[in-house]
PDB file of C-alpha atoms in Angstrom:
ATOM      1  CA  UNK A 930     -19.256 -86.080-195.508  1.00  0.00           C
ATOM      2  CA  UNK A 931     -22.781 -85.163-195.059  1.00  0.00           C
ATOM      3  CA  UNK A 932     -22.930 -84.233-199.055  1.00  0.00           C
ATOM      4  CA  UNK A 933     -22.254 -87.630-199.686  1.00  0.00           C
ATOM      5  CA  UNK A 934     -24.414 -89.359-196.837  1.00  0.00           C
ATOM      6  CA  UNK A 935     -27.145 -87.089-198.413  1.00  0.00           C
ATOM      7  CA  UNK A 936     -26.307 -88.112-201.962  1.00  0.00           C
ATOM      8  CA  UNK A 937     -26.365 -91.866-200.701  1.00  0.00           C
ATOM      9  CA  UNK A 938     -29.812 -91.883-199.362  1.00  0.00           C
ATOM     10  CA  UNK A 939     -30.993 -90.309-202.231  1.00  0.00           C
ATOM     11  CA  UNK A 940     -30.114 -93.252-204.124  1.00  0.00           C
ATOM     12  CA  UNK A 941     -31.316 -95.741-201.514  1.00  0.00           C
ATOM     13  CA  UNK A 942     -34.370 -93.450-201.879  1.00  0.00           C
ATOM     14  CA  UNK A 943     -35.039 -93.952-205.370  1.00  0.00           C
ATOM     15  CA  UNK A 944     -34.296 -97.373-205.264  1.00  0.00           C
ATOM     16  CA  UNK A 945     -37.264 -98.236-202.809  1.00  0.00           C
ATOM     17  CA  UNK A 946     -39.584 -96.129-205.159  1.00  0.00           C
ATOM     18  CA  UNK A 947     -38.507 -98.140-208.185  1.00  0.00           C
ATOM     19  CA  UNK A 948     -39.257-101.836-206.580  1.00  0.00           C
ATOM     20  CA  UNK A 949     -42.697-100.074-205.141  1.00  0.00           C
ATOM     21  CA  UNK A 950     -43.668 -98.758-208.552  1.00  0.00           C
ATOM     22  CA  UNK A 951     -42.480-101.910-210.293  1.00  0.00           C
ATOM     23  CA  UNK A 952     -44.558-104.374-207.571  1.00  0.00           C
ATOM     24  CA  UNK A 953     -47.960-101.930-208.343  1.00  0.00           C
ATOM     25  CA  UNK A 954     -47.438-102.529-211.914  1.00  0.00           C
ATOM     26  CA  UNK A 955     -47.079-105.827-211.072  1.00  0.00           C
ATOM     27  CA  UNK A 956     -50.270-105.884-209.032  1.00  0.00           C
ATOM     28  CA  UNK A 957     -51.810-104.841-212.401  1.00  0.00           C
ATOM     29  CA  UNK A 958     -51.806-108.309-213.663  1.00  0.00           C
ATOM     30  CA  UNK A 959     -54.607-109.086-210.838  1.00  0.00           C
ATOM     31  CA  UNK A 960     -56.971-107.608-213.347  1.00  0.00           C
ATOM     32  CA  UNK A 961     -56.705-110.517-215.619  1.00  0.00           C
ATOM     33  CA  UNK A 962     -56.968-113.339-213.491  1.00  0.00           C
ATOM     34  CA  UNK A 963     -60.789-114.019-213.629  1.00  0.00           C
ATOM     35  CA  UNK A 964     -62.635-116.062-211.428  1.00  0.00           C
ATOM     36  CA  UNK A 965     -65.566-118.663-211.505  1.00  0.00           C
ATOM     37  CA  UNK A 966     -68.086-115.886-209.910  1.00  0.00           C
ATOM     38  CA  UNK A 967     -69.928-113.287-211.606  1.00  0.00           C
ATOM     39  CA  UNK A 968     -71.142-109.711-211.570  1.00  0.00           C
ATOM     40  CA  UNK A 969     -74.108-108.731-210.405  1.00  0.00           C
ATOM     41  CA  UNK A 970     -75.617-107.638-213.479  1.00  0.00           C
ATOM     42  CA  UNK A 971     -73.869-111.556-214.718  1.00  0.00           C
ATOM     43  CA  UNK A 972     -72.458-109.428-217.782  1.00  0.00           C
ATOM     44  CA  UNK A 973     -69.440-111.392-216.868  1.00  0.00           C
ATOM     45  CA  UNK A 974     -67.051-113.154-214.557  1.00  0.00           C
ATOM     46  CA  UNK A 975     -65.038-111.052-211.851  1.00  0.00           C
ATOM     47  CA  UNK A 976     -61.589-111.110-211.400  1.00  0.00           C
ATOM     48  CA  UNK A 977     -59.297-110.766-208.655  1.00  0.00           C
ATOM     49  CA  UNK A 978     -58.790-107.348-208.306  1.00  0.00           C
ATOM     50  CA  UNK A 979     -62.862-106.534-208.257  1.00  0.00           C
ATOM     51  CA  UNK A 980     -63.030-109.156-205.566  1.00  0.00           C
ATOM     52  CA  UNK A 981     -60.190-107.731-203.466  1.00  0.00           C
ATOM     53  CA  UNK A 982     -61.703-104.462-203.828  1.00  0.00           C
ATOM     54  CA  UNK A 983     -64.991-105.901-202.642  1.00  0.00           C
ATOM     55  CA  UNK A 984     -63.818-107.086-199.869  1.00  0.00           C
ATOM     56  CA  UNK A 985     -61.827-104.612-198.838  1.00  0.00           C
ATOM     57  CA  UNK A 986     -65.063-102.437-198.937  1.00  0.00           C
ATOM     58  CA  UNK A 987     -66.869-104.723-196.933  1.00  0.00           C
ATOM     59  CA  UNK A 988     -64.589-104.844-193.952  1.00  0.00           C
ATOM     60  CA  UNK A 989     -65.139-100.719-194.118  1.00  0.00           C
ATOM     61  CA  UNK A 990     -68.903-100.983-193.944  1.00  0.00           C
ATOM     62  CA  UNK A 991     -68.744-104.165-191.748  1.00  0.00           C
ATOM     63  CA  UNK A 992     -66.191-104.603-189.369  1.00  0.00           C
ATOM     64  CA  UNK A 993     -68.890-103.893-186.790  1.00  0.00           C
ATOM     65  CA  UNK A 994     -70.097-107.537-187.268  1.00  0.00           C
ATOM     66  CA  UNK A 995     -66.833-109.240-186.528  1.00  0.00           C
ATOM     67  CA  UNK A 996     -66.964-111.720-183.678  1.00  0.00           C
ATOM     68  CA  UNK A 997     -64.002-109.746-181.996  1.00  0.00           C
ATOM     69  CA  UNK A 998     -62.506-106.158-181.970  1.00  0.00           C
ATOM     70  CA  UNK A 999     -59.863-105.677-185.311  1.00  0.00           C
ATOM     71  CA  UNK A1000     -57.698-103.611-186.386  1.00  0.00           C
ATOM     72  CA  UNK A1001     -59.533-102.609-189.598  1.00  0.00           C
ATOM     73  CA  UNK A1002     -56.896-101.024-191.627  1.00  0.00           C
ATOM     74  CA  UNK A1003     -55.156-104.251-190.940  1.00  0.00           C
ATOM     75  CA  UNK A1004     -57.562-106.359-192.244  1.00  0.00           C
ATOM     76  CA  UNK A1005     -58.275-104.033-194.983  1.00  0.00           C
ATOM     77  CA  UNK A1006     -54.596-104.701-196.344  1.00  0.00           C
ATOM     78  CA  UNK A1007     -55.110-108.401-195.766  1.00  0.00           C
ATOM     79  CA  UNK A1008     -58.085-108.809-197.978  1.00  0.00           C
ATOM     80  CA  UNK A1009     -56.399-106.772-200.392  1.00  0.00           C
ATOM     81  CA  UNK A1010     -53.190-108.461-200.598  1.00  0.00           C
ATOM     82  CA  UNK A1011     -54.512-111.691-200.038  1.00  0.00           C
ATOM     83  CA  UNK A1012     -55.117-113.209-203.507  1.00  0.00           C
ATOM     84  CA  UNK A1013     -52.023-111.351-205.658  1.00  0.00           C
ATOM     85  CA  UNK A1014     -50.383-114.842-205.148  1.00  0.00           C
ATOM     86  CA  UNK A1015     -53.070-115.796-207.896  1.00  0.00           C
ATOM     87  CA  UNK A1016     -51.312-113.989-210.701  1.00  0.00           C
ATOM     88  CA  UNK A1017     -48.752-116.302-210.991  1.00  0.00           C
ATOM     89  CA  UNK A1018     -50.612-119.382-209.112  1.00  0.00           C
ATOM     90  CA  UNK A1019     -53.876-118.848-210.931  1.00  0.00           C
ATOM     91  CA  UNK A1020     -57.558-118.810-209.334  1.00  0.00           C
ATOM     92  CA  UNK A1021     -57.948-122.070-208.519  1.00  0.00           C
ATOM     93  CA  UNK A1022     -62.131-122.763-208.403  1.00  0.00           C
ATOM     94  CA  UNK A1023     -63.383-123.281-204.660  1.00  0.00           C
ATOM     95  CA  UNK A1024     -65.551-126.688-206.047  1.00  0.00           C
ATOM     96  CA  UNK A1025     -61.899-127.852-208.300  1.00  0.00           C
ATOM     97  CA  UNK A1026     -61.273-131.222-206.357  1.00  0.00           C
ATOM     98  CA  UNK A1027     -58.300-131.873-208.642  1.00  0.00           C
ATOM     99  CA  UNK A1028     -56.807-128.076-208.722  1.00  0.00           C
ATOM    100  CA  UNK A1029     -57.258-127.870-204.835  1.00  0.00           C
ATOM    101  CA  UNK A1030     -54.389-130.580-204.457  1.00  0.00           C
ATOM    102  CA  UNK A1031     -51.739-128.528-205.365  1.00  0.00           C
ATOM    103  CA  UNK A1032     -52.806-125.191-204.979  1.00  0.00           C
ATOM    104  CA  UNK A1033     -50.761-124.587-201.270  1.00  0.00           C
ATOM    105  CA  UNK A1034     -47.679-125.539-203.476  1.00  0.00           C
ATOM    106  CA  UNK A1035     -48.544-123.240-206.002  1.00  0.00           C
ATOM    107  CA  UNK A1036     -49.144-120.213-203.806  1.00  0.00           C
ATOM    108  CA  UNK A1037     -46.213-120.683-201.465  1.00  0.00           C
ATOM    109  CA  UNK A1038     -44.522-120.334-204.917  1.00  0.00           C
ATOM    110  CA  UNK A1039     -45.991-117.444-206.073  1.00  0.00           C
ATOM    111  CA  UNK A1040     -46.272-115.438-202.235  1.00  0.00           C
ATOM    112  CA  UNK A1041     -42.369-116.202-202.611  1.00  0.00           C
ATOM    113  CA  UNK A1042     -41.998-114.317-205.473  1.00  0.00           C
ATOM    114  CA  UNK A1043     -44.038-111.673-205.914  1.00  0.00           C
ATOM    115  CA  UNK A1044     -43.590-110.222-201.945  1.00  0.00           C
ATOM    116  CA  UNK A1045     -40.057-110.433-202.923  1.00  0.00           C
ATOM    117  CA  UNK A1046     -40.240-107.803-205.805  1.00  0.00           C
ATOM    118  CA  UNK A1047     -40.978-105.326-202.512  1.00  0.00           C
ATOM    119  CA  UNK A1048     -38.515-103.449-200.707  1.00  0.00           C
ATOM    120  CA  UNK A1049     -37.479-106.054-197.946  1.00  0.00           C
ATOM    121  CA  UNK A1050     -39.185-104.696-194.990  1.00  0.00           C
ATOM    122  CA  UNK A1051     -42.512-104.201-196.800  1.00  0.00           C
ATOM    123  CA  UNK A1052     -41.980-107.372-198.372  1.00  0.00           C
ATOM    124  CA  UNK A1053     -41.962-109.177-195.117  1.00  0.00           C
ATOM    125  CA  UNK A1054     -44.890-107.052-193.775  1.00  0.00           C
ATOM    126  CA  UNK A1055     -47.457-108.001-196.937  1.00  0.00           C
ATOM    127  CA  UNK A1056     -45.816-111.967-196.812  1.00  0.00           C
ATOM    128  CA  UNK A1057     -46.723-111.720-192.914  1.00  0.00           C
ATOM    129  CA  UNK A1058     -50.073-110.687-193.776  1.00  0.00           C
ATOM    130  CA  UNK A1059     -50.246-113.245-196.415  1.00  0.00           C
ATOM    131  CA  UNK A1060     -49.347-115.928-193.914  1.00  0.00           C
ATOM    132  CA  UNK A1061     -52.131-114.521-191.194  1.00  0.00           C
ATOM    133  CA  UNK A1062     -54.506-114.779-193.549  1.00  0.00           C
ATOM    134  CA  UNK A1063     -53.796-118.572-194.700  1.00  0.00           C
ATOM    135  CA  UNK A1064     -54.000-119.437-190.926  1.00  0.00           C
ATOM    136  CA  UNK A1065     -56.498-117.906-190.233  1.00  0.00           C
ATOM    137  CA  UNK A1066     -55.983-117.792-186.503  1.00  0.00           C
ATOM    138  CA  UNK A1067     -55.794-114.361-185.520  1.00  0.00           C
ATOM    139  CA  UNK A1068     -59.232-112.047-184.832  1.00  0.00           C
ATOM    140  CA  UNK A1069     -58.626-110.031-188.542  1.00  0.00           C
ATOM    141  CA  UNK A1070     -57.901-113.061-190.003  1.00  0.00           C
ATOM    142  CA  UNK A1071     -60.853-114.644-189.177  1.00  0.00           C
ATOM    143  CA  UNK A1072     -63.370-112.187-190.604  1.00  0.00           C
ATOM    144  CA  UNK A1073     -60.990-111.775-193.836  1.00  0.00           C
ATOM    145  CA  UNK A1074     -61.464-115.202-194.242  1.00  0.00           C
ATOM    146  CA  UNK A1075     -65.499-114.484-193.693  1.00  0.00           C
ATOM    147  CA  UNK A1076     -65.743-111.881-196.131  1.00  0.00           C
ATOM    148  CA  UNK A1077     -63.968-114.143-198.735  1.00  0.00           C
ATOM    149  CA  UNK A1078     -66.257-116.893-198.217  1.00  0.00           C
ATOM    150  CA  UNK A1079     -69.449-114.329-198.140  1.00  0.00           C
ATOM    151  CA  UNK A1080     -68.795-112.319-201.025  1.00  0.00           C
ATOM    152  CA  UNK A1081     -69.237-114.647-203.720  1.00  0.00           C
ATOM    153  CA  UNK A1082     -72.769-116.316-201.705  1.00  0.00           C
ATOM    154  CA  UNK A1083     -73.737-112.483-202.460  1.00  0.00           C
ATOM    155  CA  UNK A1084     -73.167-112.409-206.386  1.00  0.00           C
ATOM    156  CA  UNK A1085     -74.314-116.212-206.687  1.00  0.00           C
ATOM    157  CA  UNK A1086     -77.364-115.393-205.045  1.00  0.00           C
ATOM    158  CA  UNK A1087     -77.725-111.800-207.402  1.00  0.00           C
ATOM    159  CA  UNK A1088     -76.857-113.865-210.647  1.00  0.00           C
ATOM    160  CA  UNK A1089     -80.200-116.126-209.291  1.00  0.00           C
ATOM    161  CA  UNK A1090     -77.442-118.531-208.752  1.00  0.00           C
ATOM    162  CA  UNK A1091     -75.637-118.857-211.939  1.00  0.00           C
ATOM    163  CA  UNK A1092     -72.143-120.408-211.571  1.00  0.00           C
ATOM    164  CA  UNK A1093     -73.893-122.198-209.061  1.00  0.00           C
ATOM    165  CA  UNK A1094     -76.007-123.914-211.538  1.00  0.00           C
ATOM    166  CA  UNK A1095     -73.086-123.991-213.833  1.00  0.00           C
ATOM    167  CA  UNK A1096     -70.956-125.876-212.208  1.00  0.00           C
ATOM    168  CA  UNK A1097     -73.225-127.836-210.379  1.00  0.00           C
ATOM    169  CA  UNK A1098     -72.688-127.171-206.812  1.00  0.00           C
ATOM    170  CA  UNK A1099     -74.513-128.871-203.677  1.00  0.00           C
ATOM    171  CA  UNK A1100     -75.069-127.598-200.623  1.00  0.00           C
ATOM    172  CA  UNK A1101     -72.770-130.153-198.608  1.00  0.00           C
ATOM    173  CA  UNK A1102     -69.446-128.224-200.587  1.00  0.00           C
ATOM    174  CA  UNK A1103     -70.845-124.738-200.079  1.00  0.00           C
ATOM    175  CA  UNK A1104     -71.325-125.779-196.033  1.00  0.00           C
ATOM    176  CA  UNK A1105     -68.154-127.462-195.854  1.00  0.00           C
ATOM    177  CA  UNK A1106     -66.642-124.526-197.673  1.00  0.00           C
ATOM    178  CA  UNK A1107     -67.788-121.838-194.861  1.00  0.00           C
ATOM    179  CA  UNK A1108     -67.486-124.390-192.293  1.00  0.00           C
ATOM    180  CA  UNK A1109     -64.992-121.084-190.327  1.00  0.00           C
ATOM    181  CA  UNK A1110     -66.880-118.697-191.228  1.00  0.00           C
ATOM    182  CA  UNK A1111     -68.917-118.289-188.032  1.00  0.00           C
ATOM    183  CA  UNK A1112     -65.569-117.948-186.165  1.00  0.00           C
ATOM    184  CA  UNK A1113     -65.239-114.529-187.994  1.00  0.00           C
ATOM    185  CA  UNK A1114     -68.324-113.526-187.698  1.00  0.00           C
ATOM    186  CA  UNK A1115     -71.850-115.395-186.436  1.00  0.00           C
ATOM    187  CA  UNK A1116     -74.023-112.447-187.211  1.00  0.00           C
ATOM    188  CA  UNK A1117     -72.597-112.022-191.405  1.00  0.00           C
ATOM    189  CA  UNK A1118     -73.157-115.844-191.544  1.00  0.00           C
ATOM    190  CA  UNK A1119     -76.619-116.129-190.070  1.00  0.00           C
ATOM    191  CA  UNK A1120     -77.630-113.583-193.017  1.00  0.00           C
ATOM    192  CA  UNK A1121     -75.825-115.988-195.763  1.00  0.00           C
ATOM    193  CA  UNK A1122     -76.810-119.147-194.310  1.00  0.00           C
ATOM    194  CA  UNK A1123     -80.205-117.652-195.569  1.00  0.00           C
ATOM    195  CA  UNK A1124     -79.201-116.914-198.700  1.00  0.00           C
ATOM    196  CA  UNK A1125     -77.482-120.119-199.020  1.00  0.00           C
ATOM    197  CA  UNK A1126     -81.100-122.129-198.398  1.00  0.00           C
ATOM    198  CA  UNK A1127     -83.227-119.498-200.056  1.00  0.00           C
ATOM    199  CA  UNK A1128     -81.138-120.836-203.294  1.00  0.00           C
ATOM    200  CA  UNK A1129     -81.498-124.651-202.099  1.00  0.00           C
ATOM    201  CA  UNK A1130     -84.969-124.098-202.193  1.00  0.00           C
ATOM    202  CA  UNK A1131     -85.257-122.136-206.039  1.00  0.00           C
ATOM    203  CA  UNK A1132     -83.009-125.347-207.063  1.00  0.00           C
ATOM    204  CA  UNK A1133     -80.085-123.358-207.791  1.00  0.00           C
ATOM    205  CA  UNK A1134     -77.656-125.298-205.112  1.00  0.00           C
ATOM    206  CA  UNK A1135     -78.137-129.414-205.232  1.00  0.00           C
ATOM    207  CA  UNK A1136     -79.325-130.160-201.907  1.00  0.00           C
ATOM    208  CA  UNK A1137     -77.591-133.303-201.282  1.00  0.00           C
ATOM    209  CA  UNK A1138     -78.118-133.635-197.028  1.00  0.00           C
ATOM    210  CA  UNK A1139     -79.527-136.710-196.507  1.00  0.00           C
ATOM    211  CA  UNK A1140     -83.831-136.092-195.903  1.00  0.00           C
TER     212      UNK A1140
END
């Protein structure tokens, strides 16, 4: 009896390792969905798994800054999970009036398929995390949400505002676009917000606020 209970995990065993393997293959595909923002060096545009990366570095060297105490290996998963829905939804651009209408259908979508390719108990825990994130409610959540919204102010303001100019982006989107990011962390946002005018004033951001 115990042959065969042994025998049978074994093969419950292997099947976990085959959905994991076949859902970090999947993951691969992040690599090719690019995004609107640029390098540093603006060789070229980023894509989506540079960015999680990014971020996920940045809660490392930064949690400190967070409004509130979080779990950072939490939030660290979170950031890195939190735009894999993109490789079947697409990045949709921040500034894309048109694209932003449907993109909630799109990623509910896509967040049910891909968690689903995971075994089912990590499959909820990366969907829950998912979820957090798209709320953001919760302290981790918050500053995930901060660090999305910061990182790309960062490589704008390297490029000397490139996509910026590019697309031509005001001030009043990029405002209304962080308008939560101070509830994840003041301190980080102060530090943009200055970034954010420094580029007003070079002309690389409209400024459309009424004078």
């Amino acid at each position: 009896m115990k042959k065969d209970h042994d025998m049978e995990k074994q093969e419950m065993d292997v099947d976990r390792l085959k959905k994991q393997m076949s859902f970090i293959l999947e993951m691969d595909k992040s690599k090719q969905v690019f995004r609107q923002t640029y390098l540093s060096n603006a060789s070229r545009k980023e894509n989506d798994a540079e960015h999680s990366w990014h971020l996920a570095l940045m809660c490392a060297l930064m949690s400190e800054y967070a409004n509130e105490p979080i779990d950072v290996a939490k939030t660290m998963t979170m950031v890195l999970i939190h735009d894999v829905i993109e490789i079947d939804a697409g990045d949709t651009y921040a500034y894309d009036e048109a694209g932003n209408t449907t993109k909630r259908d799109r990623e509910v979508k896509a967040a049910d398929r891909i968690f689903s390719l995971l075994p089912e108990d990590q499959g909820r825990w990366f969907r829950s995390l998912w979820d957090e994130f798209e709320a953001a409610e919760t302290p981790e959540a918050k500053f995930a949400l901060a660090l999305d919204k910061i990182q790309p102010v960062l490589l704008n303001d390297a490029t000397d505002g490139r996509a910026w100019e590019e697309h031509g982006v005001r001030v009043s989107q990029i405002l209304s676009r962080n308008r939560k990011t101070p509830e994840g962390s003041e301190e980080l946002w102060e530090y943009t917000k200055g970034l954010i005018e420094k580029n007003v004033a070079l002309g690389k951001i409209q400024d459309d606020r009424e004078k």
